[in-house]
Coordinates of C-alpha atoms in Angstrom, one line a residue:
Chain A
X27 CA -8.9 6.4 -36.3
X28 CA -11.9 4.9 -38.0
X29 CA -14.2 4.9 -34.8
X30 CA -17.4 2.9 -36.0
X31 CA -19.2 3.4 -32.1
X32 CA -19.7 -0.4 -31.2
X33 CA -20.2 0.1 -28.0
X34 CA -21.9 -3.2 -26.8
X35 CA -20.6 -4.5 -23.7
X36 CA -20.6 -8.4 -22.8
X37 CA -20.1 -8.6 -18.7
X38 CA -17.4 -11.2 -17.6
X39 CA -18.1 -10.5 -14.3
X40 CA -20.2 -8.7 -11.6
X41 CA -19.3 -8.6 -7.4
X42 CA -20.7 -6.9 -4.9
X43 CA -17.9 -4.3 -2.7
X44 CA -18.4 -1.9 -0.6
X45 CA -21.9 -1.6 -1.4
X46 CA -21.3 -0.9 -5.3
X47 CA -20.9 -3.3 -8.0
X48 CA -17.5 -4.2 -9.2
X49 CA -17.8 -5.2 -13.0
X50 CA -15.5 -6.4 -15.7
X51 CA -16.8 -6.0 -19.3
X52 CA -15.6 -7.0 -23.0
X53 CA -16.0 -5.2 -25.6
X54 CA -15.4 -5.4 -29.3
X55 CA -12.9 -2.5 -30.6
X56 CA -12.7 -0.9 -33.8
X57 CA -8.9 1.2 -33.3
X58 CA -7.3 -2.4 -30.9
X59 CA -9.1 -4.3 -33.9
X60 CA -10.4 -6.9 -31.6
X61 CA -11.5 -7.9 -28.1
X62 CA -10.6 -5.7 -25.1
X63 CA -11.7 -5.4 -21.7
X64 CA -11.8 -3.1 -18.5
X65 CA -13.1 -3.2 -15.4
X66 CA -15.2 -0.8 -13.9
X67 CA -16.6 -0.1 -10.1
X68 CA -20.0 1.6 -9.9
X69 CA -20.5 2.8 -6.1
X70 CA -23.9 3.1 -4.6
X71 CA -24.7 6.9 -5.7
X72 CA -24.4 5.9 -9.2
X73 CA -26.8 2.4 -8.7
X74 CA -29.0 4.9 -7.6
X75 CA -28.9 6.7 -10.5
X76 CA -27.1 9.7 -9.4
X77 CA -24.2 11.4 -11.9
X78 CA -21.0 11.2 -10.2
X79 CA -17.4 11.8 -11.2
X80 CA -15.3 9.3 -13.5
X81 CA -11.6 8.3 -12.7
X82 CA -9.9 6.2 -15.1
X83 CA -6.9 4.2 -13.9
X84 CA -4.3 3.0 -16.2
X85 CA -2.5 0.3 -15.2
X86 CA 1.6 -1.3 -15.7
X87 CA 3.6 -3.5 -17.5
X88 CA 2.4 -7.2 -17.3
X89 CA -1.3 -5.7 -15.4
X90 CA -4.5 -5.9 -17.0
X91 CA -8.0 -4.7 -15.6
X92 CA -7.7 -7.1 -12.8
X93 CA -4.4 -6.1 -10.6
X94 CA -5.9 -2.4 -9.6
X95 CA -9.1 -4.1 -8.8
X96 CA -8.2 -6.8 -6.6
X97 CA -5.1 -5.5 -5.0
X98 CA -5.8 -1.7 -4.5
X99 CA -8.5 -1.0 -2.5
X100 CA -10.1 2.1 -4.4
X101 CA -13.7 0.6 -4.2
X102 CA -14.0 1.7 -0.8
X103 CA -12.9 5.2 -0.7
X104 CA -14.3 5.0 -4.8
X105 CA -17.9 4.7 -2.9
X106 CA -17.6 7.1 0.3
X107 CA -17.3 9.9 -2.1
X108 CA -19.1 8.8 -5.0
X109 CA -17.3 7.9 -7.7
X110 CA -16.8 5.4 -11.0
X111 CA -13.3 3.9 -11.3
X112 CA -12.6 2.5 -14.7
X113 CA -9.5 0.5 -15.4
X114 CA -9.0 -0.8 -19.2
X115 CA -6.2 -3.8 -20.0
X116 CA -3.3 -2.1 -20.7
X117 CA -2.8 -3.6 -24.5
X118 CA -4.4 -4.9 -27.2
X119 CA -4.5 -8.9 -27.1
X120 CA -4.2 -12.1 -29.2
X121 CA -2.9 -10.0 -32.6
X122 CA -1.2 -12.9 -33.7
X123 CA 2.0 -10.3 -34.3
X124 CA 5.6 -11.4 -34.6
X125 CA 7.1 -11.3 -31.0
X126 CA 4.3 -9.8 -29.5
X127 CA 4.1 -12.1 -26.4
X128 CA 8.5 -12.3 -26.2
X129 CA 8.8 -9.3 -23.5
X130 CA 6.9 -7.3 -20.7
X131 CA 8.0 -4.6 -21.9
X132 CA 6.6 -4.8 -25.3
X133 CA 3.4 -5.9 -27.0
X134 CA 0.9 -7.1 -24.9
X135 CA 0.9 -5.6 -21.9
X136 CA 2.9 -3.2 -22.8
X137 CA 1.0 -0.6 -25.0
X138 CA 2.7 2.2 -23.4
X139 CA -0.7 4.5 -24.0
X140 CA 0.0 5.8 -27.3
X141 CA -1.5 5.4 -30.9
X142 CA 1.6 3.1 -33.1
X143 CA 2.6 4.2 -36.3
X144 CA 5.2 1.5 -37.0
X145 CA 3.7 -1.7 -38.7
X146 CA 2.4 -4.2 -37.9
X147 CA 1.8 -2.4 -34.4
X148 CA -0.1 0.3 -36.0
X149 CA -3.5 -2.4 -36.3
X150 CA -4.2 -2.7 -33.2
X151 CA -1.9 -0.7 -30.6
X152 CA -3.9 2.5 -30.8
X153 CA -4.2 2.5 -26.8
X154 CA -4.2 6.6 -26.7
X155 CA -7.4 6.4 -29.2
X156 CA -8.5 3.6 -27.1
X157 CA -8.7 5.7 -23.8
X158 CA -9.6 9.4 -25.2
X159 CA -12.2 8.2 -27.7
X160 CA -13.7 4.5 -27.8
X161 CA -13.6 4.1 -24.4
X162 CA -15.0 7.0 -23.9
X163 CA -17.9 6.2 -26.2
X164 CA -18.7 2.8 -24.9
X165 CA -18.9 4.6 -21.0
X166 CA -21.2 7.6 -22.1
X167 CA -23.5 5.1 -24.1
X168 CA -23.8 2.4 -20.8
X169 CA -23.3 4.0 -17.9
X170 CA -25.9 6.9 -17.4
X171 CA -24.7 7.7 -14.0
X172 CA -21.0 8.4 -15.6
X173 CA -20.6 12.2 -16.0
X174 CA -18.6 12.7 -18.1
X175 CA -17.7 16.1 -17.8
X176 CA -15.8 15.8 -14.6
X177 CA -13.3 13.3 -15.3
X178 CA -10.0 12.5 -13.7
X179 CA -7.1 10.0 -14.9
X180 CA -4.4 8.4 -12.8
X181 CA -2.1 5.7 -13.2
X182 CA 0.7 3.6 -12.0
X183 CA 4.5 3.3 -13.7
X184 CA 4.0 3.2 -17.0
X185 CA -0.1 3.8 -16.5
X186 CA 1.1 7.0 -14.6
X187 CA 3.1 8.0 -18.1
X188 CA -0.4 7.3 -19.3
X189 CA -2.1 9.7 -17.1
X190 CA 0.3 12.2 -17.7
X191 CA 0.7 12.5 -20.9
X192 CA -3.0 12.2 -21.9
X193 CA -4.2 14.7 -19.0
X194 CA -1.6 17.0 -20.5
X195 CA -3.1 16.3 -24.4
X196 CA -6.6 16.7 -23.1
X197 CA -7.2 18.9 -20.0
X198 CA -10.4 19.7 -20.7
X199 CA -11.6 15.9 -21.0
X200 CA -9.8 14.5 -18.2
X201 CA -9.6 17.7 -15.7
X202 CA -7.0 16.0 -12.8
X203 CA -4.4 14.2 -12.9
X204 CA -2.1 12.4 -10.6
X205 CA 0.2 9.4 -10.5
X206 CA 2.1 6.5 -8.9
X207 CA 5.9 6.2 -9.6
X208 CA 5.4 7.4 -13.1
X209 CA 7.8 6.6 -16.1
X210 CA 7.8 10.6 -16.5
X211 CA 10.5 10.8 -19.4
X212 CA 10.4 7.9 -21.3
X213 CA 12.3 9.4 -24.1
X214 CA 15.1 9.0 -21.7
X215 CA 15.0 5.8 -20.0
X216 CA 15.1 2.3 -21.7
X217 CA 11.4 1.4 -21.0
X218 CA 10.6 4.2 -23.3
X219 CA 13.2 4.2 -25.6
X220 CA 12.2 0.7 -26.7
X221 CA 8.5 1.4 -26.8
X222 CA 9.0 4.2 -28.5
X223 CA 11.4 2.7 -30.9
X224 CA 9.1 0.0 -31.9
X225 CA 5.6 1.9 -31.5
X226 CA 6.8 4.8 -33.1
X227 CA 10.0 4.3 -35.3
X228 CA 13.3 6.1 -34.4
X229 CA 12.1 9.7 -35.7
X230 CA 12.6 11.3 -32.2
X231 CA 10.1 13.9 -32.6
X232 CA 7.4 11.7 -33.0
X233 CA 8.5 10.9 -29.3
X234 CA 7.7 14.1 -27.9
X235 CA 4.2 13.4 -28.1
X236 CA 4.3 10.4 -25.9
X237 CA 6.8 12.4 -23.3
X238 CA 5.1 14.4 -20.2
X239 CA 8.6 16.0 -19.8
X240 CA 8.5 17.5 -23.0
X241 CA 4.8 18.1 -22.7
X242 CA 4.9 20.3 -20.1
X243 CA 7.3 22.4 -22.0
X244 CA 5.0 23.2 -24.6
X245 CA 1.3 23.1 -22.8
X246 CA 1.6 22.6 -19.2
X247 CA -1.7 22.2 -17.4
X248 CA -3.9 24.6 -15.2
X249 CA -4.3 21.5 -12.9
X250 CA -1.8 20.4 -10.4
X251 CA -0.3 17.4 -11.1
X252 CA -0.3 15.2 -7.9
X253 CA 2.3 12.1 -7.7
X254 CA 3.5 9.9 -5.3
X255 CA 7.3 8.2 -5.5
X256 CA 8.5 5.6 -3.4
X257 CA 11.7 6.2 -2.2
X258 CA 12.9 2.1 -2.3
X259 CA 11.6 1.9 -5.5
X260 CA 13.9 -0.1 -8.0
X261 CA 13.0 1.5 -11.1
X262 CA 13.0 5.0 -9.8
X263 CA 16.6 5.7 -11.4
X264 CA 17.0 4.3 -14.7
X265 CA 13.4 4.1 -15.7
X266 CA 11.1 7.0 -13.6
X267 CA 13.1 10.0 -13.0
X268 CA 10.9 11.9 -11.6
X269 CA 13.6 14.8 -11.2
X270 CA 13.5 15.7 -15.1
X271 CA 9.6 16.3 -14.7
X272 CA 10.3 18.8 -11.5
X273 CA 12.8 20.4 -13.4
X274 CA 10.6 21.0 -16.0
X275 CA 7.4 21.9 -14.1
X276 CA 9.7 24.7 -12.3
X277 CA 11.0 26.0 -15.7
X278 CA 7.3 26.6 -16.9
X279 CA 5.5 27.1 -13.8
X280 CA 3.2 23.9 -14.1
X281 CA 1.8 23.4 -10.8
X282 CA 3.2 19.8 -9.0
X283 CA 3.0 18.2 -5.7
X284 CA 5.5 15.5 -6.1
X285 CA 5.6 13.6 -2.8
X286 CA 8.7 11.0 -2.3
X287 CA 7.6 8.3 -0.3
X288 CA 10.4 7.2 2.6
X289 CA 11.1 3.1 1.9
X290 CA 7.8 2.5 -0.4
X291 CA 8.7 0.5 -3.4
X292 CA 7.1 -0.4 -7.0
X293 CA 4.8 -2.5 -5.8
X294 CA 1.3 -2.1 -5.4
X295 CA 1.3 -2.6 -1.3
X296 CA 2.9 0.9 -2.2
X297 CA 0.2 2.1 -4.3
X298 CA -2.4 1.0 -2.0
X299 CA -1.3 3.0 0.7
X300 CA -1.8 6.0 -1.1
X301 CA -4.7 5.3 -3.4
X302 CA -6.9 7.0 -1.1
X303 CA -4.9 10.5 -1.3
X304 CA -5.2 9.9 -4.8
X305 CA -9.6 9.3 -5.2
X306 CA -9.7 12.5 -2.9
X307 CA -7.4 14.2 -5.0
X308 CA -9.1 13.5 -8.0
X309 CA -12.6 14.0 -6.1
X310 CA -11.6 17.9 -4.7
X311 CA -10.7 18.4 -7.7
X312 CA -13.3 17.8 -10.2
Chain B
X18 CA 2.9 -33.3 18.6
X19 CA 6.8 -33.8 19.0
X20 CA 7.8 -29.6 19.5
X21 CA 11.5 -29.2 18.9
X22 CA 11.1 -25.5 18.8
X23 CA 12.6 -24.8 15.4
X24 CA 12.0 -21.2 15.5
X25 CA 14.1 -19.9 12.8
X26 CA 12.9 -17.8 10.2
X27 CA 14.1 -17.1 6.6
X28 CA 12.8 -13.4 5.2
X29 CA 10.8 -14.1 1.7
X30 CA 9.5 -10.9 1.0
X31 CA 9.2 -7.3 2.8
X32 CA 6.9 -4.7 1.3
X33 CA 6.5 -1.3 3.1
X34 CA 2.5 -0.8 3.6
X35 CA 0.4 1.9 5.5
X36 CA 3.8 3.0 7.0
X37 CA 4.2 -0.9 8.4
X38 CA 6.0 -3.5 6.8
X39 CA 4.5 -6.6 5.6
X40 CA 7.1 -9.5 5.3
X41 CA 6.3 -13.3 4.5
X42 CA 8.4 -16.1 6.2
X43 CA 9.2 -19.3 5.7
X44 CA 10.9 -21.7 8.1
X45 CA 10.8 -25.4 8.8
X46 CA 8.4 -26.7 10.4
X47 CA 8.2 -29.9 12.9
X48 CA 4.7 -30.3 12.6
X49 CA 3.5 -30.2 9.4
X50 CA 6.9 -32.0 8.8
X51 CA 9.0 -29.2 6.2
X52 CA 8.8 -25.6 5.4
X53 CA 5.7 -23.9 6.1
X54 CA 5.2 -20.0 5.2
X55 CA 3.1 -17.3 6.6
X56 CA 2.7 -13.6 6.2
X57 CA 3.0 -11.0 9.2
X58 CA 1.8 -7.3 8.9
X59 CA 3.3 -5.2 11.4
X60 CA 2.1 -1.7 12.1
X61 CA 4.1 1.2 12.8
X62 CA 3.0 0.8 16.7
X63 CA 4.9 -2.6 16.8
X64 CA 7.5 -1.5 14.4
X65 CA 8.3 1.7 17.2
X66 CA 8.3 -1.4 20.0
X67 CA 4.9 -1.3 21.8
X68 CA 3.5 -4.7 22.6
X69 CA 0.4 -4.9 20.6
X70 CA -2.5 -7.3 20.2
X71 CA -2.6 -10.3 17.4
X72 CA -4.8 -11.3 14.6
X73 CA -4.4 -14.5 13.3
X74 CA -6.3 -14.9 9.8
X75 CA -6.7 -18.5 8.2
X76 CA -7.8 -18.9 4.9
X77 CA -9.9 -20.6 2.6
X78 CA -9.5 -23.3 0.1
X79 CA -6.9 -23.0 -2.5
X80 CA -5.8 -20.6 -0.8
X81 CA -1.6 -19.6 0.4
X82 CA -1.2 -17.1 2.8
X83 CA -0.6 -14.2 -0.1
X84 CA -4.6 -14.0 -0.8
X85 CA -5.5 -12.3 2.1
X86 CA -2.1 -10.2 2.2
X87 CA -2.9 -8.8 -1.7
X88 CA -7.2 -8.1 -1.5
X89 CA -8.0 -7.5 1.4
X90 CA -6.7 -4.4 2.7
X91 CA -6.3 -5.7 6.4
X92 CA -3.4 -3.4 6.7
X93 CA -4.8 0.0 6.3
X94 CA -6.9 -1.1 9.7
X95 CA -4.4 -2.7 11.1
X96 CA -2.1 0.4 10.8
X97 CA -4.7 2.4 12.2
X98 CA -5.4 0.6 15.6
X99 CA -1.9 -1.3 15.8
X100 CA -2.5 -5.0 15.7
X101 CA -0.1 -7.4 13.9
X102 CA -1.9 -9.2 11.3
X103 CA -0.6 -12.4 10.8
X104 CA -1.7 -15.2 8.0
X105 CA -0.4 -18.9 7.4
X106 CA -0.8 -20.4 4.6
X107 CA -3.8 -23.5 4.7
X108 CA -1.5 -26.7 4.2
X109 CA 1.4 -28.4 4.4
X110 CA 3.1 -28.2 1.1
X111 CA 5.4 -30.9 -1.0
X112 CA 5.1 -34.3 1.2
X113 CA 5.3 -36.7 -2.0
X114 CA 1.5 -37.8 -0.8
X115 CA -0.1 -40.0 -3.4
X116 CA -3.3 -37.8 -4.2
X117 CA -1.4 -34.8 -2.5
X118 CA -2.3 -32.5 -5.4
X119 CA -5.5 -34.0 -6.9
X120 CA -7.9 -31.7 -5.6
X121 CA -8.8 -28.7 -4.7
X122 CA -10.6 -29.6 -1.5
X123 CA -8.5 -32.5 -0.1
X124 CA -4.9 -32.1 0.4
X125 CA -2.5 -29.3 -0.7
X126 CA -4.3 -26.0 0.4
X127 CA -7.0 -28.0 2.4
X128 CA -5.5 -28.6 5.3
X129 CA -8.5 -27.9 7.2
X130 CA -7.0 -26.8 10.6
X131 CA -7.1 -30.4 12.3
X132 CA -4.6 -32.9 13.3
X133 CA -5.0 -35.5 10.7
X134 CA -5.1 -39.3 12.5
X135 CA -5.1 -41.2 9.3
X136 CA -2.2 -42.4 7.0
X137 CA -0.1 -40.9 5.2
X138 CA -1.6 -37.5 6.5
X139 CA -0.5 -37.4 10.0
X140 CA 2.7 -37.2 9.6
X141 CA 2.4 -33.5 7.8
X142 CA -0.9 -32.5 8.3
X143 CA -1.3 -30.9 12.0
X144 CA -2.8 -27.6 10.9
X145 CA -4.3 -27.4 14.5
X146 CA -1.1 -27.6 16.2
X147 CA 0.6 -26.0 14.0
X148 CA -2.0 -23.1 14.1
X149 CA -2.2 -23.3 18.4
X150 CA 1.2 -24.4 19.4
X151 CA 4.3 -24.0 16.6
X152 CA 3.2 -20.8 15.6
X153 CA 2.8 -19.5 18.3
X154 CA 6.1 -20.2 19.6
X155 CA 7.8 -18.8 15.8
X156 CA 5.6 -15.4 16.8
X157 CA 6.7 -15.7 20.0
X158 CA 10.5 -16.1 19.9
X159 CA 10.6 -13.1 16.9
X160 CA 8.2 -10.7 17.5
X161 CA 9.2 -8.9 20.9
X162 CA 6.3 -6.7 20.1
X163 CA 3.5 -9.2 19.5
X164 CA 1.1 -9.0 22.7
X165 CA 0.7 -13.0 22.8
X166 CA -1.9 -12.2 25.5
X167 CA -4.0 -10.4 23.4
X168 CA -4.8 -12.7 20.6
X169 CA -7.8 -13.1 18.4
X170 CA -8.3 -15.5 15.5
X171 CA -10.6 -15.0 12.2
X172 CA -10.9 -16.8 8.8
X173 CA -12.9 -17.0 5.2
X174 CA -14.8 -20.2 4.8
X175 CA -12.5 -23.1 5.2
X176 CA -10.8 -20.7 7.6
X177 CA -13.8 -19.3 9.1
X178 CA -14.0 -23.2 10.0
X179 CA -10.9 -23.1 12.0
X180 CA -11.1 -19.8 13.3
X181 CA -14.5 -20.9 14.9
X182 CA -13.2 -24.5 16.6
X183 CA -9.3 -23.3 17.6
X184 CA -11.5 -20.5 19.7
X185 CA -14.0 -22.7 21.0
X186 CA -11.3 -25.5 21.9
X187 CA -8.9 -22.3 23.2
X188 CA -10.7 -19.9 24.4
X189 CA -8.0 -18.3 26.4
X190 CA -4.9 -18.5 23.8
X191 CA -7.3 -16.6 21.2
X192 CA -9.7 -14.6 23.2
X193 CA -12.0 -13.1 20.4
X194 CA -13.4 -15.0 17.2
X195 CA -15.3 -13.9 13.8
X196 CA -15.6 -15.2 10.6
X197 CA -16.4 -14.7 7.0
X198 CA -18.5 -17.0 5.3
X199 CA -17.0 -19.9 7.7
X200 CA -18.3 -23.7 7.4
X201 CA -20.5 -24.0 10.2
X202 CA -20.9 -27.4 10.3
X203 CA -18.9 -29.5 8.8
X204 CA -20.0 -33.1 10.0
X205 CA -23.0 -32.1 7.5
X206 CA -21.5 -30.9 4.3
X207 CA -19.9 -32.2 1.8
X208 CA -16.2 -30.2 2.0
X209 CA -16.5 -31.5 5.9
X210 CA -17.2 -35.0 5.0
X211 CA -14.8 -35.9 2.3
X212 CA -12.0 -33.8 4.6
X213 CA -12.9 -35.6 8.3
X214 CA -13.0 -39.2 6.3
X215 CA -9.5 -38.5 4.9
X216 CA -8.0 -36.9 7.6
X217 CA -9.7 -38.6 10.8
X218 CA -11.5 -41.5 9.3
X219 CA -15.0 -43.0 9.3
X220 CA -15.5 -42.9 13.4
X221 CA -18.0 -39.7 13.3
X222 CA -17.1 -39.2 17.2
X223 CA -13.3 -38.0 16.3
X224 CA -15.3 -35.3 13.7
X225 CA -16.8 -33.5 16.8
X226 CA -13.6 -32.1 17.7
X227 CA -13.4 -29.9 14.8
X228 CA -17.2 -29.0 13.7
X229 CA -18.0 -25.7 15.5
X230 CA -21.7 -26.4 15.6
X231 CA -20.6 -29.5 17.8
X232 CA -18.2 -27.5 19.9
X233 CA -20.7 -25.0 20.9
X234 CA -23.2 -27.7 22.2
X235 CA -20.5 -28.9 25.0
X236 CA -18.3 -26.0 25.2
X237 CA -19.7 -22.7 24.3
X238 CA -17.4 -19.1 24.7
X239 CA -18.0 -16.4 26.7
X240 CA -16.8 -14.2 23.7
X241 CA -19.0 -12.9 21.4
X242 CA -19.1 -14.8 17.8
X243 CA -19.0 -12.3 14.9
X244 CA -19.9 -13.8 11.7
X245 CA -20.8 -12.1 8.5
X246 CA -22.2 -14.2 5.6
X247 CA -23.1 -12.8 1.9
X248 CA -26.3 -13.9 0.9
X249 CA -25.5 -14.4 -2.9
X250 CA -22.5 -17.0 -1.8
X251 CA -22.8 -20.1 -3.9
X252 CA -22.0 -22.2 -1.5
X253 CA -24.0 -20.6 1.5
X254 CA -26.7 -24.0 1.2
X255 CA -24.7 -26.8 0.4
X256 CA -21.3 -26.4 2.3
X257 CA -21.5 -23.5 5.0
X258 CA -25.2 -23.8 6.7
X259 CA -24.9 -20.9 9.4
X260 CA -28.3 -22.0 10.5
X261 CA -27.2 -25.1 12.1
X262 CA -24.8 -23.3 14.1
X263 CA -27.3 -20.1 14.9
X264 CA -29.8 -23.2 16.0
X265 CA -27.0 -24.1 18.7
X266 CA -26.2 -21.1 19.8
X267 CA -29.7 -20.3 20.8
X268 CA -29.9 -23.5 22.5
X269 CA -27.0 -23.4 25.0
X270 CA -27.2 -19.1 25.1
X271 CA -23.6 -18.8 22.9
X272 CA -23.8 -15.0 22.0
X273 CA -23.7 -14.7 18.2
X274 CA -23.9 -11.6 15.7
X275 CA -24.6 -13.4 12.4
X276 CA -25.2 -10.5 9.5
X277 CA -26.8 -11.7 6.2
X278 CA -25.4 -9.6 3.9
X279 CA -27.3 -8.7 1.0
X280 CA -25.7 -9.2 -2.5
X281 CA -22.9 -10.6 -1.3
X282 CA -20.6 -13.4 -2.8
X283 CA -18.0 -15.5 -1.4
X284 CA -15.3 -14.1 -3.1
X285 CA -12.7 -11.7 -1.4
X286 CA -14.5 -8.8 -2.9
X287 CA -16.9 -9.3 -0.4
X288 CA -14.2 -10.2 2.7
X289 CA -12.6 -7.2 1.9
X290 CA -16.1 -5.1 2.6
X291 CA -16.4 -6.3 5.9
X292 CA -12.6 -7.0 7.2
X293 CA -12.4 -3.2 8.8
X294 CA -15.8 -4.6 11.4
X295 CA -13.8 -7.3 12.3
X296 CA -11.0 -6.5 12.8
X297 CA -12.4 -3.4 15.4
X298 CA -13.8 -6.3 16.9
X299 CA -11.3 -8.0 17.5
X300 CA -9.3 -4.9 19.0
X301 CA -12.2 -3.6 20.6
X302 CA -12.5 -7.3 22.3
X303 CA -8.8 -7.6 23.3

């Protein structure tokens, strides 16, 4: 990815939570070729200049910044500890390709966290390069209270694929990980296969990249993956399957506290319950 | 009002949360003259069959009763102490009123929590009885474990409006009162004009029945008030003027805690700060 560092940051919006500062901020990107935004909470150690931990959030189909940030509730816990939580859109926008509006589970919305290789995806849906690299850029160069070397990323459905699978490609850059109802084999369930299909072409291989299943098979992490599974959940069989991770995790000894959640479904009243676990998770951790 | 007692209830949604459930209803309603909906959070305490006390929330402008139920994070707190939180949506809805939908401060979503006098809005728009008498009895006759004895009321602007005068004109059905950002007085702005001259017409004596500032003057509580107000809210000169009421209150000895809070917007960023004070108010008062 040609990363050209514009990291200049127009504010959309600014309210005061908890104490902190809620923000949402555009940017222009160089590997989404255009427009994108995130939002990001700043609690009161880091208005006062302190460094404090970063934990990026990726979000699910049909979400952008704003769902996590409105509906969650991490602001509060986010400034007890003392910590930034950054949640980017979960696609590029407005490419003006073929289709790319038709479905919620592909194109906008839906940029399933990887970099495409398939045209004319491959432009603009660079979502992996997005959050390891040019996001990263644009938070070290604004946010001086960011510290960036204790990082944690966490996600919901197929933001907690995100999480996984980019914790797992990067350890060392985002140290924990953890994860609401994540699609945690996509190359087996028809969320992933389509995204991959389209993203990625039909060389399966390719997949394996994108796959935290298959992953873990090849570099599991030193961290212990923390992730929370409602048990009422709709998509839990034919889209999360969280039993193919465990399986795996137990073949290669990757450390996992999978917790299945007794008549919590996909929603994000399920997620809010537990964000809090989740912030002090990532918190302990880092 | 004409109270048939039309209790029945039709299940909309039911979403497992902080280990209660939080369902919205609809059911027809005799007072607002067709189907009204609120939501109902009900903690594992009331969920396991202990009577517990009641927290009615009315909300602001624009508003439905899924705002509240999706920022504010009344449930975790609610959970905690065991109170069912309960939220109506602001209007009657659908009446085929000329004008019905035209605004965003008159009509749908504006019901103002009064019993309209003037054509064609009497017929559908009794927010006040529907709020202090219907309800009630729908809570009532299908909630064995709501503690009807124990009740409190609170709301956000518009809300914090009818929270304020349904305690003051029934101080014994909702024992303790607080409000976010409430219009104080609204004989004296200009939400509270334009609604009272639709609703109740141009005889400024029938607007004294529903401006709290008023209420206070003839019949002040023996419960403690409990208002928080951000002091970056847009509308905190034109439309909510907490001074008018604080002026009253010091005249007839109405206890009051009115915070200023620094920063602060009107937006449910900032209700969602404050809603774990008031809602240990309320328990604490009940």
């Amino acid at each position: 990815m040609n990363n050209t560092k514009n990291t200049d940051l127009e504010l959309i919006s600014e309210n005061k939570m908890f104490g902190g500062l809620q923000r949402v901020y555009s940017h222009v990107s160089t590997v989404c070729n255009g427009s994108m935004r995130f939002a990001i909470y700043l609690p009161p150690a880091a208005l006062e200049g302190k460094k404090v931990p970063v934990l990026t959030y990726l979000s699910g189909l049909t979400c952008t910044e704003d769902n996590v940030t409105v509906k969650a509730g991490a602001q509060r816990i986010s400034s007890e500890l003392g910590m930034i939580f950054v949640a980017p859109d979960t696609s590029p926008r407005g490419q003006d390709i073929d289709g790319e509006d038709d479905s919620y589970d592909f194109g906008s919305a839906a940029g399933f966290y990887l970099d495409a290789t398939q045209e004319p995806w491959g432009k603009s849906y660079n979502m992996y390069s997005y959050i390891t690299q040019e996001l990263q850029d644009v938070i070290t160069s604004n946010f001086d209270s960011a510290d960036m070397k204790r990082q944690g990323i966490t996600g919901h459905s197929m933001g907690g694929h995100g999480a996984l699978t980019i914790h797992l490609k990067n350890p060392t850059l985002f140290k924990s990980c953890s994860a609401f109802a994540p699609i945690c084999a996509p190359m087996n369930c028809p969320w992933g296969e389509k995204a991959f299909t389209g993203y990625l072409g039909s060389n399966k291989d390719s997949w394996k990249e994108y796959d935290a299943t298959e992953l873990i098979k090849t570099s599991p992490s030193k961290a212990t993956l923390f992730i929370d599974q409602g048990l009422s959940d709709n998509f839990l069989k034919e889209q999360l399957k969280p039993e193919l991770l465990e399986i795996v995790c137990e073949q290669v000894g990757q450390a996992l506290k999978l917790r299945f959640q007794e008549g919590y479904d996909h929603s994000y009243f399920f997620m809010a319950s537990f964000i809090e676990d989740h912030i002090r998770h990532h918190f302990d951790a880092l």
